[in-house]
Amino acid sequence: MNPTVTHDMSVISLITGASVLVQLVMLVLLLASMFSWYYIFLKIFTFKRANRLADQFEKEFWSGADLNELFQRAVNARNSAGTLERIFEAGFREFAKLKKQPDMGAGMVMEGTRRAMRATYQREMERLEAYLSFLATVGSVSPYVGLFGTVWGIMNSFRGLANMAQATLGAVAPGIAEALIATAIGLFAAIPAVVAYNRFAGDINKLATRFDSFMEEFSNILQRQGQ
Amino acid sequence: MTADTFITPNERALSGALALVTHALFFALLVFGVSWQKREQAAMVAELWTSLPPMSAPQPEPEVKPQPEPPPPPPKAEAKPVPKAEPVPAPKADIALKDKKDKQRKAQELAEKKKQQEQARVAEQARAAEAQRLAREQDEALKKIAAQQASERAKMVDEYKRRIAERVKRYIIEPPNLQGNPEVELDIVVLPGGEVLDVRTRKASAATAWDNAVERAIRRAQPLPLPPDPALAKEFRELNLKFRPKE
């Protein structure tokens, strides 16, 4: 048994043995991964609650409660209101205001109400979508950043090889392994970010259709009331 | 603002903690769960030898002979009595007597001193002889050890040369129609890992087919078994081996 294996190949030594630029790349990737995981958890909580609040409000709304009462409650519980509640509040407020004006036709009232609801809806969606673009960026860019670190590390490894008399595999292999760690970290950051982005995009679509259909239904109700 | 509905500070803290935990977990998995050095594979290559020399020659500890201590300074100095006579404030009447006594005493002291010096000299001579003897013995012992080591080294070198030849022989595919018992002498340049860098024919045999077969066998026999001791390995940079079909 020849003691040919002299290089310590533990992960820590691979990281500490890398060149400064590669280490910098690794640091950037680690930060990206950290933040993307932070936003992933944040978004999970957000969507969970958004769904819960929407369920709650829909139940109340369709159980035949008085619209004025619902509106009062929505105004009072402003800080804990869900998206549906806000849309409802904005629409109902606008509807009540426009209805008081004598020279408004039914069509114009409905149009103003819809606009108000649409504006709230847009604002809420924007809030729901916050940080998703960060996840998308991490998911698409970090493999390239990792690859850059790897290419740089391998370049260095080969440059070192040029100074050697004997080009053995043992002389290049540790350098390449060190460099490849950067790609590994890049992928480690990218994969969860991409998965989470897709998942959240799906969630947002679902929520958006839900809000949209609620807006349509609520408009119908208001229109019936207005006539 | 209404942003409170989406993210509460509690959730922020929780998300941060969870992200940290996730990374710590993955990192721990990577560090402790993955061991890229699989040493079992090295153990799969087994070579059987009838006579195994010790992997590393047991270095006989050069016995530490008690160093002959430097002879202690001759006791002359200590034994030397202080010949300083006290100033004698005696009355004049006593002077003659005192002189005589003084002389006597001085003579006695002189004799004693001489005797002591003699003794010291003899002791020193004995010690010097002893020291010389010890030094000689030590020298001899060292020489013996060196000779022993050299012979052991030579034995190891021979043994490994035999092993290499043995290994190469295993890979020789003897060409058909070999006439007689041709002997080929080759110079092999070996890399420290046991790879063969170069094979040159120093003395070709009559049968070129045999020469080529041996050369091919050497290339196929890589890596050659080299001694693990780097001091010995130096002698295996260039090898000179002879091969003949029948031995």
Coordinates of C-alpha atoms in Angstrom, one line a residue:
Chain A
M1 CA 0.0 0.0 0.0
N2 CA 1.7 3.1 -1.2
P3 CA 1.0 6.3 0.8
T4 CA 0.2 8.1 -2.5
V5 CA -2.8 9.9 -1.1
T6 CA -1.3 12.9 0.4
H7 CA -3.9 15.6 -0.2
D8 CA -6.5 16.2 2.4
M9 CA -9.7 16.4 0.5
S10 CA -12.1 17.5 3.2
V11 CA -14.5 20.2 2.3
I12 CA -13.0 22.7 4.6
S13 CA -9.5 22.3 3.3
L14 CA -10.9 22.6 -0.2
I15 CA -12.4 26.0 0.7
T16 CA -9.5 27.3 2.6
G17 CA -7.1 26.2 -0.1
A18 CA -8.8 28.0 -2.9
S19 CA -7.4 31.3 -4.3
V20 CA -8.7 34.6 -3.1
L21 CA -10.9 35.3 -6.1
V22 CA -12.5 31.9 -5.8
Q23 CA -13.1 32.4 -2.1
L24 CA -14.7 35.7 -2.9
V25 CA -17.0 34.0 -5.4
M26 CA -17.9 31.4 -2.8
L27 CA -18.7 34.2 -0.3
V28 CA -20.9 36.0 -2.7
L29 CA -22.7 32.7 -3.5
L30 CA -23.1 31.9 0.1
L31 CA -24.7 35.3 0.8
A32 CA -27.0 34.8 -2.2
S33 CA -28.0 31.4 -0.9
M34 CA -28.6 32.8 2.6
F35 CA -30.8 35.6 1.4
S36 CA -32.7 33.4 -1.0
W37 CA -33.4 30.9 1.8
Y38 CA -34.5 33.8 4.0
Y39 CA -36.9 35.0 1.4
I40 CA -38.1 31.5 0.7
F41 CA -39.2 31.1 4.3
L42 CA -40.6 34.6 4.4
K43 CA -42.7 33.9 1.3
I44 CA -43.9 30.6 2.6
F45 CA -45.3 32.3 5.7
T46 CA -46.7 35.1 3.6
F47 CA -48.6 32.9 1.2
K48 CA -49.8 30.6 3.9
R49 CA -51.4 33.6 5.7
A50 CA -52.7 35.1 2.5
N51 CA -54.5 31.9 1.7
R52 CA -55.8 31.6 5.2
L53 CA -57.1 35.2 5.3
A54 CA -58.7 34.8 1.9
D55 CA -60.5 31.6 3.0
Q56 CA -61.7 33.3 6.1
F57 CA -63.1 36.3 4.3
E58 CA -64.7 34.3 1.5
K59 CA -66.5 32.2 4.1
E60 CA -67.8 35.3 5.8
F61 CA -68.7 37.0 2.6
W62 CA -70.7 34.0 1.2
S63 CA -72.4 33.2 4.4
G64 CA -74.7 36.1 3.6
A65 CA -73.4 38.7 6.0
D66 CA -74.5 42.3 5.7
L67 CA -72.2 44.2 3.4
N68 CA -72.2 47.3 5.5
E69 CA -71.2 45.3 8.5
L70 CA -68.4 43.5 6.6
F71 CA -67.2 46.9 5.5
Q72 CA -67.1 48.3 9.0
R73 CA -65.2 45.3 10.2
A74 CA -62.8 45.6 7.3
V75 CA -62.2 49.3 8.1
N76 CA -61.7 48.5 11.8
A77 CA -59.3 45.6 11.3
R78 CA -57.2 47.4 8.7
N79 CA -53.8 46.1 9.8
S80 CA -54.8 42.4 10.0
A81 CA -56.9 42.4 6.9
G82 CA -56.3 40.1 4.0
T83 CA -56.1 41.0 0.4
L84 CA -59.7 40.1 -0.4
E85 CA -60.9 42.2 2.5
R86 CA -58.9 45.2 1.2
I87 CA -60.3 44.8 -2.3
F88 CA -63.8 44.5 -0.9
E89 CA -63.2 47.6 1.3
A90 CA -61.9 49.7 -1.5
G91 CA -64.7 48.7 -3.9
F92 CA -67.4 49.2 -1.4
R93 CA -66.1 52.6 -0.3
E94 CA -65.9 53.8 -3.9
F95 CA -69.3 52.4 -4.7
A96 CA -70.9 54.1 -1.7
K97 CA -69.3 57.4 -2.6
L98 CA -70.2 57.3 -6.2
K99 CA -73.8 56.3 -5.5
K100 CA -74.3 59.4 -3.4
Q101 CA -73.6 61.6 -6.4
P102 CA -76.9 62.3 -8.1
D103 CA -75.8 62.6 -11.7
M104 CA -74.0 59.3 -11.9
G105 CA -75.3 56.6 -14.1
A106 CA -75.2 53.0 -13.0
G107 CA -72.5 52.1 -15.5
M108 CA -70.3 54.9 -14.4
V109 CA -70.6 53.9 -10.8
M110 CA -69.7 50.3 -11.6
E111 CA -66.7 51.5 -13.6
G112 CA -65.4 53.6 -10.8
T113 CA -65.8 50.8 -8.3
R114 CA -64.0 48.4 -10.6
R115 CA -61.2 50.8 -11.0
A116 CA -60.8 51.3 -7.3
M117 CA -60.8 47.5 -6.7
R118 CA -58.3 47.0 -9.6
A119 CA -55.9 49.6 -8.1
T120 CA -56.0 47.8 -4.7
Y121 CA -55.6 44.5 -6.4
Q122 CA -52.5 45.7 -8.2
R123 CA -50.9 47.1 -5.1
E124 CA -51.5 43.9 -3.2
M125 CA -50.2 41.7 -6.0
E126 CA -47.1 43.8 -6.1
R127 CA -46.6 43.2 -2.4
L128 CA -47.1 39.5 -2.8
E129 CA -44.6 39.4 -5.6
A130 CA -41.9 41.2 -3.6
Y131 CA -38.5 39.4 -3.5
L132 CA -39.6 36.9 -6.1
S133 CA -37.4 38.6 -8.7
F134 CA -34.5 38.2 -6.3
L135 CA -35.2 34.4 -6.2
A136 CA -35.3 34.4 -10.0
T137 CA -32.0 36.2 -10.2
V138 CA -30.3 34.0 -7.8
G139 CA -31.7 30.9 -9.6
S140 CA -30.4 32.0 -13.0
V141 CA -27.2 33.8 -12.2
S142 CA -25.5 31.9 -9.4
P143 CA -24.6 28.9 -11.5
Y144 CA -22.7 31.2 -13.8
V145 CA -21.0 32.9 -10.9
G146 CA -20.0 29.5 -9.6
L147 CA -18.8 28.5 -13.0
F148 CA -16.7 31.7 -13.2
G149 CA -15.0 30.7 -9.9
T150 CA -14.4 27.3 -11.2
V151 CA -12.9 28.4 -14.5
W152 CA -10.7 30.8 -12.6
G153 CA -9.6 28.1 -10.2
I154 CA -8.8 25.7 -13.0
M155 CA -6.9 28.3 -14.9
N156 CA -4.7 28.8 -11.8
S157 CA -4.3 25.1 -11.4
F158 CA -3.1 24.7 -14.9
R159 CA -0.8 27.7 -14.6
G160 CA 0.8 26.0 -11.6
L161 CA 1.1 22.8 -13.6
A162 CA 3.1 24.7 -16.2
N163 CA 5.9 25.2 -13.6
M164 CA 6.2 21.6 -12.9
A165 CA 8.6 19.1 -14.4
Q166 CA 6.2 16.2 -14.3
A167 CA 2.6 16.7 -15.2
T168 CA 0.9 14.2 -13.1
L169 CA -2.8 13.9 -12.4
G170 CA -2.1 14.4 -8.7
A171 CA -0.7 17.8 -9.4
V172 CA -3.9 19.1 -11.1
A173 CA -6.6 17.2 -9.3
P174 CA -6.6 19.1 -6.0
G175 CA -6.8 22.5 -7.8
I176 CA -9.6 21.3 -9.9
A177 CA -11.5 19.9 -7.0
E178 CA -11.0 23.2 -5.2
A179 CA -12.3 25.1 -8.2
L180 CA -15.3 22.8 -8.6
I181 CA -16.4 23.6 -5.1
A182 CA -17.4 27.0 -6.4
T183 CA -19.8 25.5 -9.0
A184 CA -21.2 23.2 -6.3
I185 CA -22.0 26.2 -4.1
G186 CA -23.5 28.0 -7.1
L187 CA -25.8 25.1 -7.8
F188 CA -26.6 24.8 -4.1
A189 CA -27.8 28.4 -4.1
A190 CA -29.6 28.1 -7.5
I191 CA -31.6 25.0 -7.2
P192 CA -33.7 25.9 -4.1
A193 CA -34.2 29.4 -5.5
V194 CA -35.5 28.1 -8.9
V195 CA -37.7 25.6 -7.2
A196 CA -39.1 28.2 -4.8
Y197 CA -39.6 30.7 -7.6
N198 CA -41.6 28.3 -9.6
R199 CA -43.7 27.3 -6.6
F200 CA -44.3 30.8 -5.6
A201 CA -45.2 31.9 -9.1
G202 CA -47.8 29.2 -9.2
D203 CA -49.1 30.3 -5.8
I204 CA -49.4 33.9 -7.0
N205 CA -51.2 32.8 -10.1
K206 CA -53.7 30.9 -8.0
L207 CA -54.2 33.8 -5.7
A208 CA -54.6 36.2 -8.6
T209 CA -57.4 34.1 -10.2
R210 CA -59.0 33.9 -6.9
F211 CA -59.0 37.7 -6.4
D212 CA -60.0 38.3 -9.9
S213 CA -63.1 36.0 -9.7
F214 CA -64.0 37.6 -6.3
M215 CA -63.8 41.0 -8.0
E216 CA -66.1 39.9 -10.7
E217 CA -68.6 38.4 -8.4
F218 CA -68.6 41.3 -6.0
S219 CA -69.1 43.7 -9.0
N220 CA -72.2 41.7 -9.9
I221 CA -73.5 41.9 -6.4
L222 CA -73.0 45.7 -6.3
Q223 CA -74.5 46.1 -9.7
R224 CA -77.6 44.3 -8.6
Q225 CA -77.7 46.5 -5.5
G226 CA -77.3 49.6 -7.5
Q227 CA -80.2 49.1 -9.7
Chain B
M1 CA -48.7 50.7 6.5
T2 CA -50.4 47.7 5.2
A3 CA -47.2 45.8 4.7
D4 CA -47.7 44.4 8.2
T5 CA -50.1 41.9 6.9
F6 CA -47.6 40.3 4.7
I7 CA -44.5 40.2 6.9
T8 CA -44.5 40.4 10.6
P9 CA -41.2 41.0 12.5
N10 CA -41.7 37.6 14.1
E11 CA -41.7 36.0 10.7
R12 CA -38.6 37.9 9.7
A13 CA -36.7 36.6 12.7
L14 CA -38.0 33.1 12.2
S15 CA -37.1 33.1 8.5
G16 CA -33.6 34.3 9.2
A17 CA -33.1 31.6 11.8
L18 CA -34.5 28.9 9.5
A19 CA -32.2 30.0 6.7
L20 CA -29.2 29.8 9.0
V21 CA -30.3 26.4 10.3
T22 CA -30.7 25.1 6.7
H23 CA -27.2 26.2 5.8
A24 CA -25.7 24.9 9.0
L25 CA -27.4 21.6 8.3
F26 CA -26.2 21.3 4.7
F27 CA -22.7 22.3 5.7
A28 CA -22.5 19.7 8.4
L29 CA -23.8 17.1 6.0
L30 CA -21.1 18.1 3.6
V31 CA -18.3 18.1 6.1
F32 CA -19.1 15.1 8.1
G33 CA -21.2 13.0 5.7
V34 CA -18.9 13.1 2.7
S35 CA -15.5 11.4 2.8
W36 CA -13.9 11.6 -0.5
Q37 CA -10.9 9.5 0.5
K38 CA -11.8 6.0 0.0
R39 CA -8.8 4.1 1.2
E40 CA -10.3 0.6 0.7
Q41 CA -9.6 0.9 -3.0
A42 CA -5.9 0.9 -2.4
A43 CA -6.1 -2.3 -0.4
M44 CA -7.7 -4.1 -3.3
V45 CA -4.4 -4.5 -5.1
A46 CA -2.7 -7.4 -3.4
E47 CA 0.6 -8.8 -4.1
L48 CA 1.9 -12.0 -2.6
W49 CA 5.5 -12.5 -1.9
T50 CA 7.1 -15.6 -0.4
S51 CA 9.7 -13.7 1.5
L52 CA 8.7 -10.3 2.8
P53 CA 11.4 -8.1 3.9
P54 CA 10.5 -5.7 6.7
M55 CA 8.7 -2.7 5.2
S56 CA 11.2 -0.5 6.8
A57 CA 14.5 -1.8 8.0
P58 CA 14.6 -1.6 11.7
Q59 CA 17.1 1.0 12.4
P60 CA 19.3 -0.2 15.1
E61 CA 19.6 2.5 17.6
P62 CA 23.2 3.5 17.8
E63 CA 23.9 2.5 21.4
V64 CA 24.8 5.5 23.3
K65 CA 28.1 4.8 24.9
P66 CA 28.6 6.6 28.1
Q67 CA 30.6 9.5 27.0
P68 CA 33.9 9.6 28.9
E69 CA 33.4 12.4 31.2
P70 CA 36.0 15.1 31.0
P71 CA 38.5 14.3 33.7
P72 CA 37.7 16.4 36.7
P73 CA 40.3 19.1 37.3
P74 CA 43.2 17.6 39.2
P75 CA 42.8 18.0 42.9
K76 CA 46.1 19.8 43.0
A77 CA 44.5 23.1 43.3
E78 CA 42.4 22.2 46.2
A79 CA 45.0 20.2 48.0
K80 CA 47.4 23.0 47.7
P81 CA 47.7 24.4 51.2
V82 CA 47.9 28.0 51.5
P83 CA 51.5 28.6 52.1
K84 CA 51.0 32.0 53.4
A85 CA 52.6 32.2 56.8
E86 CA 51.0 34.5 59.2
P87 CA 53.1 37.4 60.1
V88 CA 54.7 36.3 63.3
P89 CA 54.8 38.9 65.9
A90 CA 56.9 36.7 68.2
P91 CA 59.6 38.1 70.4
K92 CA 63.2 37.9 69.2
A93 CA 64.2 35.1 71.4
D94 CA 62.0 32.7 69.7
I95 CA 63.1 33.5 66.2
A96 CA 65.8 30.8 65.8
L97 CA 63.6 28.1 67.1
K98 CA 60.8 29.3 64.9
D99 CA 63.0 29.4 61.9
K100 CA 63.9 25.9 62.3
K101 CA 60.4 24.8 62.8
D102 CA 59.3 26.7 59.8
K103 CA 62.0 25.1 57.6
Q104 CA 60.9 21.7 58.8
R105 CA 57.3 22.3 58.1
K106 CA 58.1 23.7 54.7
A107 CA 60.1 20.7 53.7
Q108 CA 57.3 18.5 54.8
E109 CA 54.8 20.4 52.9
L110 CA 56.9 20.3 49.8
A111 CA 57.2 16.6 50.0
E112 CA 53.5 16.2 50.5
K113 CA 52.8 18.4 47.6
K114 CA 55.1 16.4 45.3
K115 CA 53.4 13.2 46.3
Q116 CA 50.0 14.6 45.6
Q117 CA 51.1 15.9 42.2
E118 CA 52.5 12.5 41.4
Q119 CA 49.3 10.8 42.3
A120 CA 47.3 13.3 40.3
R121 CA 49.5 12.7 37.3
V122 CA 49.1 8.9 37.4
A123 CA 45.3 9.2 37.8
E124 CA 45.1 11.5 34.9
Q125 CA 47.1 9.2 32.7
A126 CA 44.8 6.3 33.6
R127 CA 41.8 8.4 32.8
A128 CA 43.2 9.5 29.5
A129 CA 43.9 5.9 28.5
E130 CA 40.4 4.9 29.5
A131 CA 38.9 7.8 27.5
Q132 CA 40.9 6.7 24.5
R133 CA 39.8 3.2 24.8
L134 CA 36.2 4.2 25.1
A135 CA 36.4 6.5 22.1
R136 CA 37.9 3.7 20.1
E137 CA 35.2 1.3 21.1
Q138 CA 32.5 3.8 20.2
D139 CA 34.1 4.3 16.9
E140 CA 34.1 0.7 16.2
A141 CA 30.6 0.2 17.3
L142 CA 29.4 3.0 15.0
K143 CA 31.4 1.6 12.1
K144 CA 29.8 -1.8 12.8
I145 CA 26.3 -0.3 12.8
A146 CA 27.0 1.7 9.6
A147 CA 28.2 -1.5 8.0
Q148 CA 25.2 -3.3 9.2
Q149 CA 22.9 -0.7 7.9
A150 CA 24.7 -0.6 4.5
S151 CA 24.4 -4.3 4.2
E152 CA 20.7 -4.1 5.2
R153 CA 20.1 -1.4 2.6
A154 CA 21.9 -3.4 0.0
K155 CA 19.7 -6.4 0.9
M156 CA 16.6 -4.3 0.6
V157 CA 17.7 -2.9 -2.7
D158 CA 18.4 -6.4 -3.9
E159 CA 15.1 -7.6 -2.6
Y160 CA 13.1 -4.9 -4.4
K161 CA 15.0 -5.4 -7.6
R162 CA 14.1 -9.0 -7.4
R163 CA 10.5 -8.0 -6.8
I164 CA 10.5 -5.7 -9.8
A165 CA 12.1 -8.4 -12.0
E166 CA 9.5 -10.8 -10.7
R167 CA 6.6 -8.5 -11.5
V168 CA 7.9 -7.7 -15.0
K169 CA 8.4 -11.4 -15.6
R170 CA 4.7 -12.0 -14.9
Y171 CA 3.8 -9.7 -17.7
I172 CA 6.2 -11.1 -20.3
I173 CA 4.5 -12.9 -23.1
E174 CA 7.1 -15.1 -24.4
P175 CA 7.5 -15.0 -28.2
P176 CA 7.2 -18.3 -30.0
N177 CA 10.1 -20.0 -31.6
L178 CA 12.6 -18.6 -29.2
Q179 CA 16.1 -20.0 -29.8
G180 CA 18.4 -20.6 -27.0
N181 CA 18.4 -18.4 -23.9
P182 CA 19.1 -14.9 -25.0
E183 CA 19.8 -12.3 -22.3
V184 CA 18.7 -8.7 -22.7
E185 CA 20.0 -5.9 -20.5
L186 CA 17.8 -2.9 -20.0
D187 CA 18.0 0.5 -18.4
I188 CA 14.8 1.7 -16.9
V189 CA 14.1 5.2 -15.7
V190 CA 11.4 5.0 -13.0
L191 CA 9.4 7.9 -11.6
P192 CA 8.9 8.0 -7.8
G193 CA 5.4 6.7 -8.2
G194 CA 6.6 3.6 -9.9
E195 CA 5.7 4.7 -13.4
V196 CA 8.2 3.8 -16.1
L197 CA 9.4 6.9 -17.8
D198 CA 11.8 5.3 -20.2
V199 CA 13.1 1.9 -21.2
R200 CA 16.4 1.7 -23.1
T201 CA 18.1 -1.4 -24.3
R202 CA 21.6 -1.4 -23.1
K203 CA 22.7 -4.8 -24.5
A204 CA 20.3 -6.3 -27.0
S205 CA 20.1 -10.0 -27.2
A206 CA 20.2 -12.1 -30.3
A207 CA 16.4 -12.4 -30.3
T208 CA 14.8 -9.1 -31.0
A209 CA 11.4 -10.6 -30.3
W210 CA 12.5 -11.4 -26.8
D211 CA 13.8 -7.8 -26.3
N212 CA 10.6 -6.3 -27.5
A213 CA 8.5 -8.7 -25.3
V214 CA 10.5 -7.7 -22.2
E215 CA 10.1 -4.0 -23.0
R216 CA 6.4 -4.3 -23.5
A217 CA 6.2 -6.3 -20.2
I218 CA 8.0 -3.5 -18.3
R219 CA 5.6 -0.9 -19.7
R220 CA 2.7 -3.1 -18.7
A221 CA 4.0 -3.9 -15.3
Q222 CA 3.6 -0.3 -14.1
P223 CA 3.6 0.8 -11.4
L224 CA 6.7 -1.1 -10.4
P225 CA 6.8 -2.0 -6.7
L226 CA 9.2 0.5 -5.1
P227 CA 10.3 0.6 -1.5
P228 CA 8.3 3.0 0.6
D229 CA 11.4 4.3 2.2
P230 CA 12.4 7.5 0.3
A231 CA 16.0 7.1 1.2
L232 CA 16.0 3.7 -0.6
A233 CA 13.8 5.0 -3.4
K234 CA 16.6 7.2 -4.6
E235 CA 18.4 4.2 -5.8
F236 CA 15.5 3.2 -7.9
R237 CA 15.5 6.1 -10.3
E238 CA 17.5 4.2 -12.8
L239 CA 17.4 0.5 -12.8
N240 CA 19.5 -1.9 -14.7
L241 CA 17.9 -5.3 -15.1
K242 CA 18.7 -8.4 -17.1
F243 CA 16.1 -10.8 -18.4
R244 CA 16.4 -14.2 -20.0
P245 CA 13.6 -16.6 -20.8
K246 CA 15.0 -19.5 -18.8
E247 CA 16.4 -19.0 -15.4

